[in-house]
Amino acid sequence: MAYVRGLKTSITELGGVGPAAKAGYAELGITTYSDLLLLSPRSWEDRSEVHPLGLVEDSQMANTLVEVLSHSYFGMRTGKKRTLKIIVRDVSGLGDGRLSLLCFGRNFLEKTIKVGRIYYLYGSVNRNRGELQCSQFELYPATEDGDFPKQFGQILPIYPLRGSLSQRLIRANIKAVLATVDRFEQELPTSLRERYHLMDTDQAIRTYHFPPSVEILHQARRTLALTELFYLQLVTRRHKSLEQRSARTGPSIPTKLELKCIETLPFSLTVDQLASLKEIRKDLDSDVPMNRLLQGDVGSGKTLVAWISALHVLSQGAQVAFMAPTELLARQHAESGAALLEKLGIRLAFLTGSVKNKERRLLLEAIKDGEVDIIIGTHALFSAEVVFRNLRYVIIDEQHRFGVEQRLALLEKAQVPDLLLMTATPIPRTLSLTVFGNLNVSTLKTMPAGRKPVITHLVNEQSRKRMYQAVGVEFQRGHQAYFVYPRIDDSGESDLRDVTNMYEFLKDEYPAVPSALIHSKLDEEEKVRILKEYQAGRLSYLVSTSVVEVGIDIPNATCMVIEHADRFGLSALHQLRGRVGRSELQSYCFLVFGNDLTDEAKQRLKVMKESNDGFFIAEQDLLIRGPGEITGTRQSGYLKLIYASLTDDLPLIEIARNEADLLLEHDPGLLLVEHEPIRAVLANAPPFEEEHKEA
Ligand SMILES: Nc1ncnc2c1ncn2[C@@H]1O[C@H](COP(=O)(O)OP(=O)(O)OP(=O)(O)O)[C@@H](O)[C@H]1O
């Protein structure tokens, strides 16, 4: 008996796996037998049954028995370029359709494919001017006893390939691995299997790779997907249920500092800001470390919530670390934090890579001696040289931009840190149920009072002039704008507009209107200087790449112009648009696009025009692009779903969640005898490890 994930033998033990194949497998992340078993086919080729040609529709795969009728040549008459055409006839017994096999570059087949013989044919068929044709095909001679050749009569898995790997080798290797195991351990409780008509683990893993029928393949995938989701839920819910039981109950009261800070604000907090603060406060007061996600649309006031919440622990003499994904943002946070908190006597420090030498040394000493209350910075906060005196609370802005490992490095600096993750990319429901299953979530849905939804215009070349005029009117009103382009300069490869040229162009369009150019190649100090000028209102517009995408908060900016908007993803567009509409002023977003739009780009622009709701946009993004891109999980390795799909499997996710809840309700510690197999899976080869082991 073995666990699917428990086979640690190296793949180099398998026949045919030399250095080249090993390298190919390594690119797929495969080094052990288990890794190989967990390689999911991209698709399957159904060669299980022979179909008559008459039933094969245009652009479908044909899997049929044919007799070769004749050879001929077509194409240019002069030169050697003529191409062999083999005419075949269906002999599957159910029709006599004819088909032309076009042998591009394979004229040698004239010798091997004999007229009058019977072959099994597998290939993709097209209809061209009434003639059925096939140019990509495989032919195998029918055996005399009428048996299928070995490539037929089955459903074949098609794996992703890298380097020298071939389908043949991968299939053989997986078969060999399966043959080393008599039986795989059962991973799902019997009751659950029976309730949802699932297979046992052994059968599921074997038939998933080599299914005898499409129905069985479907059942195997469902079984493995539910297993995967069930364990993911179990691991994440388990934390939660243990936490909940020991969490302190009763209201938590805001401290004097918090109240004082709220009093100084020139506006009132939104209902959601107040509710989130209450939730965070309660977590901070409990004995269990906080693990909370604060999600809210762009400009909904998350940062302010984070600052006020920091005051809750400061009054207990602890330190707070506030991390941002870029130096620019860290600096902006440091400034907004200082403006809000220094007057309350809070000591803030700003630490990034660009703080050097003596200044850095002094700062590090102050942090170590507890002379600083809140430290704001980028990933420089993780480095080993930073020693905190009493780090109690960690706030991470735009958490998905940090890798899991980086996050853990910081968490290690505090013994039991409270953690608040902020995200402006709202997490769709499927993701919040899975990836973030162990996080408590606070959501800011209400926008600060008086905010008007940004009006979005789609702009083509004909309406460009009018757009410039509209932005000009905003300048006259004393408002500011961003012009965003996808490229820094014109390197001659394409006809995309770029910031460098457009900066010059816009100077002519708006003579005497002060502006600046900003992009990632400028050094950090220069960027900061420009942003300060803009913030102070001395510049009317910035010509920028998407460096302004996240977090920049300039309430007086009312126009966002995005050129080649079709090139940006939905969440990037939403983030960029979120840089305006941050005050009571009416704001505008202009999405400029060219002529050749793909269907997907059209769909994205339509979503942007019709909606200002980040939650809706994130859902749409998930549908259009798939989940990894959105959460950054593809890069961070946070979530590796093999069988389940976050776009299609919501019903399975819900089953898994309910089942895991039910189980943990009865038996939070998984101590009952009947849950022993689950404990064993978790101990021996967990599909999802506890989060702290994940890095
Ligand atoms: N309740 C409120 N009423 C009015 N203005 C507010 C309120 N809360 C925050 N603001 C202001 O709105 C702007 C956006 O707030 P904040 O930067 O906290 O939002 P955010 O959610 O972090 O934004 P983003 O995700 O886009 O960076 C700031 O200028 C802030 O001072």
Tab-separated table of N, CA and C in Angstrom, residues 585-636:
chain	number	residue	atom	x	y	z
A	585	LEU	N	-14.863	64.916	-6.303
A	585	LEU	CA	-14.882	65.431	-7.681
A	585	LEU	C	-15.333	64.340	-8.660
A	586	GLN	N	-16.078	64.770	-9.692
A	586	GLN	CA	-16.427	63.805	-10.742
A	586	GLN	C	-15.163	63.469	-11.536
A	587	SER	N	-14.911	62.157	-11.718
A	587	SER	CA	-13.712	61.759	-12.450
A	587	SER	C	-14.072	61.005	-13.726
A	588	TYR	N	-13.079	60.938	-14.624
A	588	TYR	CA	-13.302	60.316	-15.934
A	588	TYR	C	-12.159	59.374	-16.259
A	589	CYS	N	-12.511	58.284	-16.923
A	589	CYS	CA	-11.464	57.383	-17.420
A	589	CYS	C	-11.673	57.219	-18.920
A	590	PHE	N	-10.599	57.393	-19.699
A	590	PHE	CA	-10.695	57.254	-21.151
A	590	PHE	C	-9.881	56.039	-21.565
A	591	LEU	N	-10.549	55.064	-22.135
A	591	LEU	CA	-9.831	53.872	-22.581
A	591	LEU	C	-9.692	53.951	-24.100
A	592	VAL	N	-8.456	54.186	-24.538
A	592	VAL	CA	-8.220	54.388	-25.966
A	592	VAL	C	-7.793	53.062	-26.588
A	593	PHE	N	-8.414	52.712	-27.697
A	593	PHE	CA	-8.078	51.421	-28.313
A	593	PHE	C	-7.906	51.566	-29.820
A	594	GLY	N	-7.199	50.612	-30.420
A	594	GLY	CA	-6.955	50.638	-31.865
A	594	GLY	C	-8.015	49.847	-32.609
A	595	ASN	N	-7.669	49.470	-33.845
A	595	ASN	CA	-8.687	48.844	-34.692
A	595	ASN	C	-8.858	47.348	-34.490
A	596	ASP	N	-7.719	46.649	-34.400
A	596	ASP	CA	-7.830	45.184	-34.427
A	596	ASP	C	-8.018	44.609	-33.039
A	597	LEU	N	-9.189	44.685	-32.535
A	597	LEU	CA	-9.412	44.157	-31.192
A	597	LEU	C	-9.752	42.678	-31.230
A	598	THR	N	-9.153	41.902	-30.345
A	598	THR	CA	-9.558	40.504	-30.235
A	598	THR	C	-10.901	40.485	-29.497
A	599	ASP	N	-11.581	39.352	-29.591
A	599	ASP	CA	-12.877	39.252	-28.914
A	599	ASP	C	-12.703	39.446	-27.423
A	600	GLU	N	-11.579	38.874	-26.910
A	600	GLU	CA	-11.348	38.973	-25.474
A	600	GLU	C	-11.154	40.432	-25.052
A	601	ALA	N	-10.407	41.188	-25.883
A	601	ALA	CA	-10.163	42.596	-25.555
A	601	ALA	C	-11.475	43.380	-25.587
A	602	LYS	N	-12.307	43.087	-26.581
A	602	LYS	CA	-13.608	43.768	-26.649
A	602	LYS	C	-14.407	43.506	-25.381
A	603	GLN	N	-14.365	42.245	-24.972
A	603	GLN	CA	-15.113	41.847	-23.777
A	603	GLN	C	-14.614	42.624	-22.554
A	604	ARG	N	-13.291	42.750	-22.449
A	604	ARG	CA	-12.715	43.451	-21.297
A	604	ARG	C	-13.136	44.913	-21.280
A	605	LEU	N	-13.042	45.563	-22.454
A	605	LEU	CA	-13.383	46.981	-22.498
A	605	LEU	C	-14.860	47.188	-22.160
A	606	LYS	N	-15.683	46.258	-22.612
A	606	LYS	CA	-17.118	46.372	-22.346
A	606	LYS	C	-17.366	46.273	-20.829
A	607	VAL	N	-16.686	45.319	-20.201
A	607	VAL	CA	-16.844	45.167	-18.753
A	607	VAL	C	-16.446	46.466	-18.054
A	608	MET	N	-15.326	47.062	-18.500
A	608	MET	CA	-14.841	48.295	-17.870
A	608	MET	C	-15.820	49.444	-18.055
A	609	LYS	N	-16.395	49.524	-19.248
A	609	LYS	CA	-17.326	50.619	-19.530
A	609	LYS	C	-18.571	50.469	-18.648
A	610	GLU	N	-18.986	49.214	-18.473
A	610	GLU	CA	-20.264	49.009	-17.807
A	610	GLU	C	-20.184	48.944	-16.290
A	611	SER	N	-19.004	48.679	-15.767
A	611	SER	CA	-18.965	48.474	-14.324
A	611	SER	C	-17.829	49.222	-13.631
A	612	ASN	N	-18.117	49.695	-12.448
A	612	ASN	CA	-17.106	50.300	-11.590
A	612	ASN	C	-16.849	49.418	-10.377
A	613	ASP	N	-17.498	48.258	-10.388
A	613	ASP	CA	-17.503	47.408	-9.209
A	613	ASP	C	-16.361	46.384	-9.290
A	614	GLY	N	-15.357	46.596	-8.445
A	614	GLY	CA	-14.179	45.740	-8.476
A	614	GLY	C	-14.493	44.268	-8.245
A	615	PHE	N	-15.531	43.982	-7.498
A	615	PHE	CA	-15.884	42.586	-7.240
A	615	PHE	C	-16.381	41.932	-8.518
A	616	PHE	N	-17.257	42.649	-9.206
A	616	PHE	CA	-17.773	42.131	-10.468
A	616	PHE	C	-16.632	41.970	-11.472
A	617	ILE	N	-15.751	42.976	-11.526
A	617	ILE	CA	-14.655	42.939	-12.499
A	617	ILE	C	-13.711	41.773	-12.205
A	618	ALA	N	-13.459	41.522	-10.943
A	618	ALA	CA	-12.582	40.400	-10.601
A	618	ALA	C	-13.214	39.067	-11.022
A	619	GLU	N	-14.519	38.942	-10.840
A	619	GLU	CA	-15.211	37.718	-11.271
A	619	GLU	C	-15.064	37.548	-12.784
A	620	GLN	N	-15.252	38.658	-13.503
A	620	GLN	CA	-15.156	38.600	-14.961
A	620	GLN	C	-13.735	38.235	-15.381
A	621	ASP	N	-12.769	38.795	-14.661
A	621	ASP	CA	-11.378	38.523	-14.961
A	621	ASP	C	-11.090	37.038	-14.787
A	622	LEU	N	-11.660	36.497	-13.729
A	622	LEU	CA	-11.474	35.077	-13.456
A	622	LEU	C	-12.035	34.255	-14.617
A	623	LEU	N	-13.193	34.667	-15.102
A	623	LEU	CA	-13.798	33.920	-16.197
A	623	LEU	C	-12.977	34.051	-17.471
A	624	ILE	N	-12.493	35.270	-17.742
A	624	ILE	CA	-11.787	35.486	-19.008
A	624	ILE	C	-10.364	34.912	-18.967
A	625	ARG	N	-9.705	35.067	-17.834
A	625	ARG	CA	-8.270	34.727	-17.816
A	625	ARG	C	-7.865	33.529	-16.992
A	626	GLY	N	-8.719	33.084	-16.103
A	626	GLY	CA	-8.309	32.003	-15.210
A	626	GLY	C	-7.694	32.568	-13.948
A	627	PRO	N	-7.675	31.765	-12.885
A	627	PRO	CA	-7.400	32.269	-11.549
A	627	PRO	C	-5.951	32.622	-11.215
A	628	GLY	N	-4.969	31.899	-11.791
A	628	GLY	CA	-3.588	32.089	-11.321
A	628	GLY	C	-3.109	33.519	-11.484
A	629	GLU	N	-3.445	34.093	-12.635
A	629	GLU	CA	-2.991	35.449	-12.933
A	629	GLU	C	-3.487	36.436	-11.893
A	630	ILE	N	-4.687	36.204	-11.427
A	630	ILE	CA	-5.304	37.199	-10.567
A	630	ILE	C	-4.664	37.237	-9.195
A	631	THR	N	-4.498	36.089	-8.624
A	631	THR	CA	-3.983	36.088	-7.263
A	631	THR	C	-2.474	36.118	-7.244
A	632	GLY	N	-1.861	35.902	-8.418
A	632	GLY	CA	-0.407	35.791	-8.392
A	632	GLY	C	-0.013	34.431	-7.850
A	633	THR	N	-0.997	33.559	-7.638
A	633	THR	CA	-0.680	32.275	-7.030
A	633	THR	C	0.150	31.412	-7.964
A	634	ARG	N	0.034	31.647	-9.282
A	634	ARG	CA	0.805	30.833	-10.199
A	634	ARG	C	2.287	31.007	-9.906
A	635	GLN	N	2.674	32.245	-9.614
A	635	GLN	CA	4.083	32.493	-9.319
A	635	GLN	C	4.439	32.069	-7.905
A	636	SER	N	3.576	32.327	-6.977
A	636	SER	CA	3.981	32.149	-5.589
A	636	SER	C	3.914	30.695	-5.137
